[in-house]
Amino acid sequence: MKKYIYLIIAGILAAGCNLDQYPYSEVASDDYIKDETSLNNVVNGAYNALHGVMYYEWAMTELRSDNARMRLNNSTSADSKLIEQLDQGTILTANSWVEEYWNSVYDGITRANNVLANLDVVEDGVRRAQFEGEARFLRAHLYFNLARLFGPAFIVTGKMGADEARHMQRSSTDDVYTLIESDLNAIVDGELLPVNLESAYLGRADMKAAKALLAKVCMTHYKAGEDQYAYAKELLEDVLEYCGNPTSASSLVPYDQIFSVTNELNDEIIFTVRYRSGNIGLGSPFSTLFGPLNNGGNVVIGSPKHYNFPSDDLIAAYDPEDLRRDVVFRQGYDNETTGQYVEARWCNKFMQNDMANEYDAENDWPVIRLGDVILLYAEILNELSGPSQDALNYLNMIRERAGVTPYTLEELSSKFEFRQAVRKERRLELAMENQRWFDLLRWGIATETVNAFLASETFYQDYDYVVNPIADWQTLLPVPISVTNINPDVAQNPGY
């Protein structure tokens, strides 16, 4: 077979690759894809690419927000220096985590493109439409991440040779959004995905996920008053209808059961990145990445990294009675050997305390869930028409599930007051799920929020050197140096 270069922007230009050795776990060769079964394997491989993306996404999002911070200020380890850069906005173009994230996203895009290029092997029209919809959903999701984190991006929708790739330029952010919206609108308008999946395909993207993602894209790329922003309201209403039109907290999955490994794919989940333990290479790494150091197996086995450290600011944002607190973070554990209580803070949301092997937990990672959609709907009702009892009911639905006092309309009588309440609730509800940074960008308050956080978090007052405020240009990540080394004419983001 010809040695086409798929991941051109990912830094493997010169090498080429024999894709025959990667039947479905990587990018499959054209010779492998012969029928529906083989293409279905390739679709599964496209979903598996999300594992590489998620491995670093917390560092591109939560760590850069006011939800998390670096844990130590005196470590000289290589990983600590990478965390320090992302935490404080002093990111270098050679930051290897940024490069790994970039490569993983383009790997996923490549796999989605490979599905789209081989749809003709599927004779069943319904199944062919489903595979097309899934590939378009995954490609849109990944380009949405690129647009929000890097701005302009390389638009790759098929194979190209090394010479073509070597001279490729980044397309504008607007052009990237055009592709994202084209993919998602093709799914919605063409009804490519079912509302409810057959049992054999559970855990993959469906129409609920596509409409929820398109709604979020519209609320990110457009402003209130524009038709596309208002279209998000219609999309969210459809998703809520698909989810049974919840009317109260009792209609929802209890918060502590949403993330449980014994309650996967529950009614809260709209789209999730799936993991499977069992030492087969598909386990979740986050119990190991986020668990507290030197816990002696009292929290999690092995040698956890203690990354994604919850900030003082996040902890202080929760009311003491909030049922979400212990799910989101913990602040200590009982040492079973000594009988003593050990103070230690860690991100608890994706922990499996009884996993058998390091980096091999069962926990799925929700990308879109019902609580997110409900709060988006409360937000858009307020932005379009101001506070209303309807909007308040959706906001309070989430608060009541958390066991905290609901708001009254008198307390949130202005559009501004309601907006602030929704924004706070989104932070509390979705903390450590990689949503906070994207919300801050969407609301246009990332720079001011991070600077207020850097100035108020006690940790930084005792830091070894002055932590400087970030500027607006630092909200974008740099294009990795490996990319600009291959093509020096590629435009770097301003400031880098």
XYZ file of C-alpha atoms in Angstrom:
496
model
C 0.000 0.000 0.000
C 1.068 3.584 -0.441
C 2.594 5.128 2.643
C 0.279 8.076 3.057
C 0.938 10.394 5.945
C -2.124 10.824 8.142
C -0.832 12.600 11.232
C 1.084 15.210 9.366
C 0.768 17.902 11.936
C 1.626 15.547 14.749
C 5.314 15.444 13.989
C 5.692 12.140 12.100
C 6.036 13.655 8.661
C 9.283 12.237 7.511
C 8.833 8.688 8.755
C 5.744 7.454 6.947
C 4.079 4.366 8.420
C 2.992 0.903 7.456
C -0.621 1.022 8.542
C -1.179 -2.690 7.868
C 0.117 -3.494 11.338
C -2.624 -1.406 12.967
C -5.848 -3.222 12.034
C -8.236 -1.267 14.276
C -6.511 -0.133 17.458
C -4.653 2.485 15.462
C -5.341 3.806 11.955
C -6.355 0.873 9.790
C -5.028 0.306 6.306
C -7.296 0.442 3.304
C -6.630 -3.267 2.737
C -8.051 -4.118 6.144
C -11.366 -2.287 5.694
C -13.512 -4.580 3.567
C -16.976 -4.715 5.144
C -19.236 -3.499 7.942
C -17.494 -5.569 10.609
C -14.022 -4.271 9.810
C -15.215 -0.666 9.550
C -16.985 -1.046 12.887
C -13.608 -2.025 14.349
C -12.148 1.153 12.883
C -14.959 3.194 14.464
C -14.099 1.612 17.815
C -10.486 2.589 17.216
C -11.600 6.185 16.693
C -13.294 6.158 20.090
C -10.198 4.632 21.685
C -8.186 7.612 20.436
C -10.005 9.692 23.053
C -7.951 7.956 25.742
C -4.835 9.772 24.588
C -6.730 13.077 24.489
C -8.175 12.696 27.971
C -4.841 11.711 29.500
C -3.703 15.346 29.221
C -6.920 17.314 28.840
C -7.232 18.024 32.583
C -3.875 19.830 32.338
C -5.023 21.920 29.357
C -8.253 22.900 31.153
C -8.770 22.410 34.911
C -5.138 23.133 35.784
C -5.240 26.426 33.895
C -8.450 27.521 35.635
C -9.186 28.483 39.235
C -10.307 24.932 40.059
C -6.866 23.333 40.336
C -3.253 24.273 40.876
C 0.219 22.840 41.245
C 0.626 21.019 44.552
C 4.259 21.873 45.404
C 6.380 24.958 44.924
C 9.803 23.406 45.431
C 9.857 20.364 43.152
C 12.475 20.181 40.416
C 10.992 17.171 38.626
C 10.342 17.482 34.906
C 6.609 16.900 35.321
C 6.388 19.545 38.055
C 7.927 22.090 35.704
C 5.377 21.228 33.015
C 2.584 21.606 35.558
C 4.031 24.915 36.726
C 3.968 26.297 33.178
C 0.356 25.309 32.602
C -0.716 26.461 36.045
C 0.739 29.942 35.639
C 0.383 30.578 31.919
C 4.153 30.513 31.309
C 3.892 27.721 28.758
C 6.853 27.024 26.491
C 6.490 25.849 22.907
C 8.517 22.782 23.924
C 6.046 21.779 26.661
C 5.781 18.040 26.022
C 2.294 17.695 27.528
C 0.921 20.294 25.117
C 2.608 18.430 22.276
C 1.201 15.076 23.416
C -2.275 16.572 23.650
C -2.007 18.121 20.166
C -0.780 14.826 18.689
C -3.544 12.855 20.392
C -6.240 15.173 19.051
C -4.924 14.880 15.496
C -4.624 11.130 15.910
C -8.340 11.037 16.754
C -9.184 13.297 13.809
C -7.203 11.018 11.516
C -9.081 7.958 12.716
C -12.428 9.708 12.206
C -11.353 10.704 8.683
C -10.420 7.090 7.992
C -13.968 6.015 8.832
C -15.476 8.661 6.584
C -13.209 7.646 3.710
C -14.401 4.028 3.801
C -18.164 4.223 4.300
C -18.839 2.638 0.924
C -17.916 -0.813 2.226
C -21.089 -0.818 4.359
C -24.140 -2.027 2.429
C -26.730 -1.403 5.148
C -27.827 2.241 4.770
C -28.822 2.672 8.421
C -25.502 1.346 9.687
C -23.542 3.380 7.136
C -25.334 6.537 8.314
C -24.587 5.675 11.928
C -20.870 5.205 11.266
C -20.784 8.474 9.340
C -22.545 10.271 12.181
C -20.191 8.848 14.787
C -17.100 9.851 12.810
C -18.443 13.349 12.208
C -19.308 13.688 15.898
C -15.821 12.664 17.004
C -14.147 14.947 14.461
C -16.344 17.885 15.508
C -15.658 17.239 19.197
C -11.898 17.169 18.646
C -11.830 20.261 16.427
C -13.969 22.056 19.021
C -11.237 21.363 21.562
C -8.568 22.612 19.158
C -10.461 25.813 18.361
C -10.960 26.665 22.021
C -7.467 25.769 23.175
C -5.268 26.725 20.198
C -7.415 29.007 18.018
C -6.509 28.534 14.325
C -5.829 24.901 13.417
C -4.825 22.684 10.520
C -7.996 21.439 8.855
C -7.402 17.857 7.791
C -10.324 15.958 6.300
C -8.492 13.215 4.389
C -5.158 11.763 3.368
C -2.378 13.923 2.051
C 1.229 13.420 1.143
C 4.202 14.654 3.131
C 5.076 17.454 0.686
C 1.568 18.872 0.851
C 1.509 18.633 4.607
C 4.921 20.214 5.034
C 3.665 23.449 3.508
C 0.218 23.453 5.065
C -0.964 26.495 7.016
C -3.391 26.846 9.898
C -6.930 27.830 9.008
C -8.722 30.603 10.868
C -10.740 29.830 13.976
C -13.902 30.793 12.065
C -13.056 28.254 9.357
C -12.523 25.577 12.005
C -15.944 26.371 13.460
C -17.428 26.156 9.973
C -16.162 22.569 9.740
C -17.408 21.738 13.258
C -20.874 23.080 12.559
C -20.975 21.421 9.129
C -20.262 18.017 10.686
C -22.818 18.415 13.464
C -25.495 19.911 11.224
C -25.008 17.002 8.814
C -25.776 14.642 11.692
C -28.828 16.572 12.865
C -30.299 17.465 9.484
C -29.557 14.060 7.963
C -30.689 12.144 11.056
C -27.500 10.115 10.831
C -27.615 8.982 14.455
C -30.457 7.391 16.417
C -31.825 8.956 19.593
C -31.363 5.653 21.415
C -28.633 3.204 20.496
C -29.034 -0.518 20.064
C -27.531 -2.494 22.943
C -24.499 -3.526 20.879
C -23.538 0.137 20.408
C -24.190 1.538 23.890
C -21.576 4.045 24.991
C -21.116 5.507 21.525
C -22.424 8.828 20.219
C -26.139 9.226 19.530
C -28.426 12.094 18.537
C -28.597 13.377 22.125
C -24.826 13.791 22.138
C -24.736 15.437 18.695
C -27.439 17.993 19.539
C -25.922 18.750 22.945
C -22.509 19.298 21.390
C -23.956 21.512 18.643
C -25.791 23.554 21.281
C -22.549 24.090 23.168
C -20.770 25.053 19.931
C -23.489 27.621 19.166
C -23.312 29.084 22.682
C -19.518 29.321 22.374
C -19.101 30.685 18.859
C -22.083 33.062 18.813
C -23.475 35.766 21.078
C -26.943 36.309 22.487
C -28.951 38.121 19.817
C -27.557 36.022 16.956
C -29.800 33.410 15.369
C -27.294 30.582 15.870
C -27.093 31.337 19.583
C -30.874 31.146 19.878
C -30.822 27.863 17.914
C -29.022 26.315 20.878
C -32.206 26.692 22.941
C -34.122 24.499 20.482
C -31.340 21.915 20.488
C -31.201 21.792 24.293
C -34.971 21.383 24.465
C -34.700 18.377 22.160
C -31.998 16.842 24.356
C -34.065 17.386 27.491
C -37.038 15.736 25.786
C -34.882 12.770 24.785
C -33.804 12.513 28.439
C -37.396 12.359 29.707
C -37.954 16.074 30.425
C -36.741 16.048 34.058
C -38.779 18.357 36.284
C -37.190 17.970 39.704
C -34.147 16.634 41.542
C -35.978 13.360 42.074
C -35.969 12.922 38.273
C -32.164 12.874 38.269
C -29.518 10.325 39.142
C -28.122 11.074 42.635
C -24.848 12.941 42.293
C -22.685 10.341 44.026
C -23.960 7.649 41.638
C -23.185 9.495 38.405
C -19.486 8.567 38.441
C -19.725 5.155 40.100
C -18.056 2.214 38.370
C -21.085 0.131 39.357
C -23.498 2.508 37.597
C -21.927 3.125 34.210
C -23.968 4.588 31.345
C -26.649 5.725 33.775
C -29.412 8.144 32.756
C -27.210 11.174 33.488
C -24.671 10.238 30.840
C -25.077 11.717 27.356
C -21.564 11.084 26.049
C -18.650 9.623 27.941
C -15.141 8.387 27.255
C -15.283 4.720 28.208
C -12.579 2.774 30.016
C -12.274 -0.877 30.918
C -10.015 -2.306 33.595
C -8.506 -5.779 33.469
C -4.944 -5.087 32.288
C -5.957 -4.992 28.624
C -4.651 -1.490 27.896
C -8.038 0.226 28.143
C -8.089 1.162 31.845
C -8.540 4.665 33.204
C -5.275 6.274 34.403
C -6.841 8.940 36.620
C -6.878 7.105 39.948
C -3.104 6.876 39.565
C -2.632 10.373 38.135
C -4.804 12.137 40.735
C -4.465 9.989 43.868
C -2.506 11.299 46.881
C 1.197 10.541 47.197
C 2.483 8.046 49.754
C -0.991 6.973 50.886
C 0.148 3.440 51.618
C -2.716 1.925 49.699
C -5.260 3.559 51.987
C -6.715 5.533 49.069
C -5.328 3.868 45.952
C -2.620 1.304 45.273
C 0.787 1.934 43.718
C 2.559 5.248 43.351
C -0.040 7.883 42.476
C 1.113 11.226 41.056
C -1.138 13.644 43.007
C -1.837 15.783 39.917
C -4.890 18.013 39.376
C -4.725 19.342 42.932
C -7.994 21.102 43.960
C -7.496 24.762 44.813
C -8.393 26.498 48.082
C -10.662 28.719 45.994
C -12.665 25.744 44.696
C -13.007 24.171 48.124
C -14.223 27.447 49.621
C -16.866 27.772 46.887
C -18.897 24.821 48.243
C -21.373 25.124 51.084
C -20.513 22.658 53.891
C -23.741 20.718 53.305
C -23.206 20.392 49.537
C -23.425 16.699 48.648
C -21.026 17.234 45.743
C -18.047 18.078 47.963
C -16.920 14.558 48.828
C -17.438 13.408 45.264
C -15.310 16.201 43.804
C -12.464 16.214 46.338
C -11.309 14.738 49.615
C -9.135 16.331 52.278
C -7.898 13.328 54.217
C -8.087 9.597 54.895
C -7.802 7.114 57.755
C -4.534 5.192 57.860
C -5.641 1.623 58.501
C -2.211 0.662 59.840
C -1.718 3.448 62.386
C -5.346 4.340 63.002
C -4.496 7.997 62.453
C -6.272 10.495 60.232
C -3.982 11.856 57.516
C -4.645 15.268 55.984
C -4.240 15.082 52.209
C -6.209 16.822 49.487
C -6.912 15.223 46.138
C -9.307 15.174 43.185
C -11.681 12.341 44.017
C -14.174 12.401 41.150
C -12.529 9.716 39.043
C -11.017 7.546 41.767
C -11.464 3.799 42.016
C -10.128 2.868 45.417
C -10.205 -0.874 44.810
C -8.515 -1.071 41.399
C -6.090 -3.988 41.066
C -3.407 -2.378 38.876
C -1.964 1.110 38.431
C -3.351 3.166 35.532
C -6.115 0.585 35.149
C -9.305 1.839 36.771
C -12.813 1.299 35.412
C -14.101 4.890 35.737
C -15.594 6.431 32.589
C -15.144 10.179 32.043
C -18.368 12.032 31.129
C -17.864 14.611 28.375
C -21.523 15.663 28.168
C -24.080 14.861 30.850
C -27.571 15.885 31.805
C -26.541 18.294 34.583
C -24.442 20.189 32.037
C -27.383 20.412 29.613
C -29.825 21.514 32.328
C -27.557 24.363 33.387
C -26.926 25.386 29.789
C -30.681 25.560 29.319
C -31.163 27.695 32.442
C -28.361 29.937 31.169
C -29.768 30.421 27.683
C -33.292 31.103 28.968
C -31.877 33.914 31.076
C -29.617 35.276 28.334
C -32.460 35.370 25.816
C -35.332 36.554 28.013
C -34.064 37.338 31.497
C -34.937 35.587 34.761
C -38.091 33.465 34.764
C -39.660 30.799 36.916
C -38.921 28.260 34.195
C -35.222 29.092 34.141
C -35.133 29.097 37.942
C -36.697 25.635 38.100
C -33.870 24.198 36.002
C -31.214 25.942 38.078
C -32.801 24.795 41.338
C -33.159 21.244 40.063
C -29.374 20.974 40.172
C -29.085 22.700 43.550
C -31.727 20.501 45.134
C -29.934 17.371 43.941
C -26.831 18.736 45.676
C -28.769 19.227 48.913
C -28.307 22.998 49.015
C -30.912 25.714 49.450
C -32.708 26.630 46.209
C -32.833 30.217 45.015
C -35.933 32.359 44.873
C -36.794 34.586 41.947
C -36.531 37.567 44.269
C -32.881 36.696 44.950
C -32.117 36.474 41.219
C -34.373 39.202 39.882
C -31.936 40.680 37.347
C -30.314 39.060 34.337
C -26.888 39.746 35.877
C -27.736 38.128 39.220
C -29.187 35.070 37.506
C -26.166 34.842 35.197
C -23.776 34.881 38.150
C -25.773 32.185 39.928
C -25.719 29.917 36.870
C -22.001 30.438 36.413
C -21.301 29.545 40.027
C -23.510 26.458 39.773
C -21.764 25.258 36.631
C -18.463 25.478 38.468
C -19.736 23.478 41.442
C -21.656 20.917 39.394
C -18.985 20.248 36.758
C -15.819 20.763 38.820
C -12.823 18.706 37.645
C -14.669 17.495 34.521
C -12.622 19.709 32.141
C -15.496 22.157 31.702
C -14.443 25.168 33.815
C -11.755 26.553 31.489
C -14.001 26.230 28.462
C -16.793 28.022 30.340
C -14.470 30.880 31.326
C -13.417 31.262 27.692
C -17.024 31.115 26.504
C -18.035 33.847 28.945
C -15.001 35.994 28.073
C -13.746 36.116 31.666
C -10.821 33.675 31.648
C -8.087 36.280 32.081
C -9.764 38.227 34.878
C -10.827 35.080 36.721
C -7.375 33.503 36.626
C -5.679 36.723 37.684
C -8.027 37.127 40.632
C -7.284 33.522 41.561
C -3.506 33.958 41.316
C -3.734 37.037 43.507
C -5.939 35.461 46.187
C -4.788 31.826 46.479
C -2.606 31.634 49.575
C -0.293 29.086 47.975
C 1.101 31.660 45.557
C 1.906 34.161 48.294
C 4.613 31.817 49.574
C 5.917 30.965 46.141
C 9.619 31.091 45.299
C 9.141 33.981 42.890
C 6.503 36.483 41.869
C 3.574 34.977 39.995
C 2.688 37.449 37.269
C -0.849 38.105 35.986
C -1.631 36.491 32.653
C -2.561 38.459 29.528
C -5.293 37.589 27.036
C -2.834 35.976 24.606
C -1.947 33.392 27.257
C -5.439 31.890 27.112
C -4.343 30.141 23.899
C -1.838 27.314 23.964
C 1.254 27.491 21.736
C 1.607 25.423 18.599
C 4.164 22.753 19.589
C 7.735 23.410 18.538
C 7.821 20.026 16.795
C 5.283 21.406 14.319
C 7.089 24.657 13.625
C 10.394 22.772 13.275
C 8.865 20.798 10.408
C 7.267 23.864 8.834
C 8.947 27.101 10.024
C 6.379 29.128 8.053
C 3.519 27.987 10.285
C 2.099 30.967 12.159
C 2.645 30.674 15.908
C 0.094 32.083 18.327
C 0.925 35.662 19.401
C 3.201 35.983 22.407
C 5.049 32.690 21.951
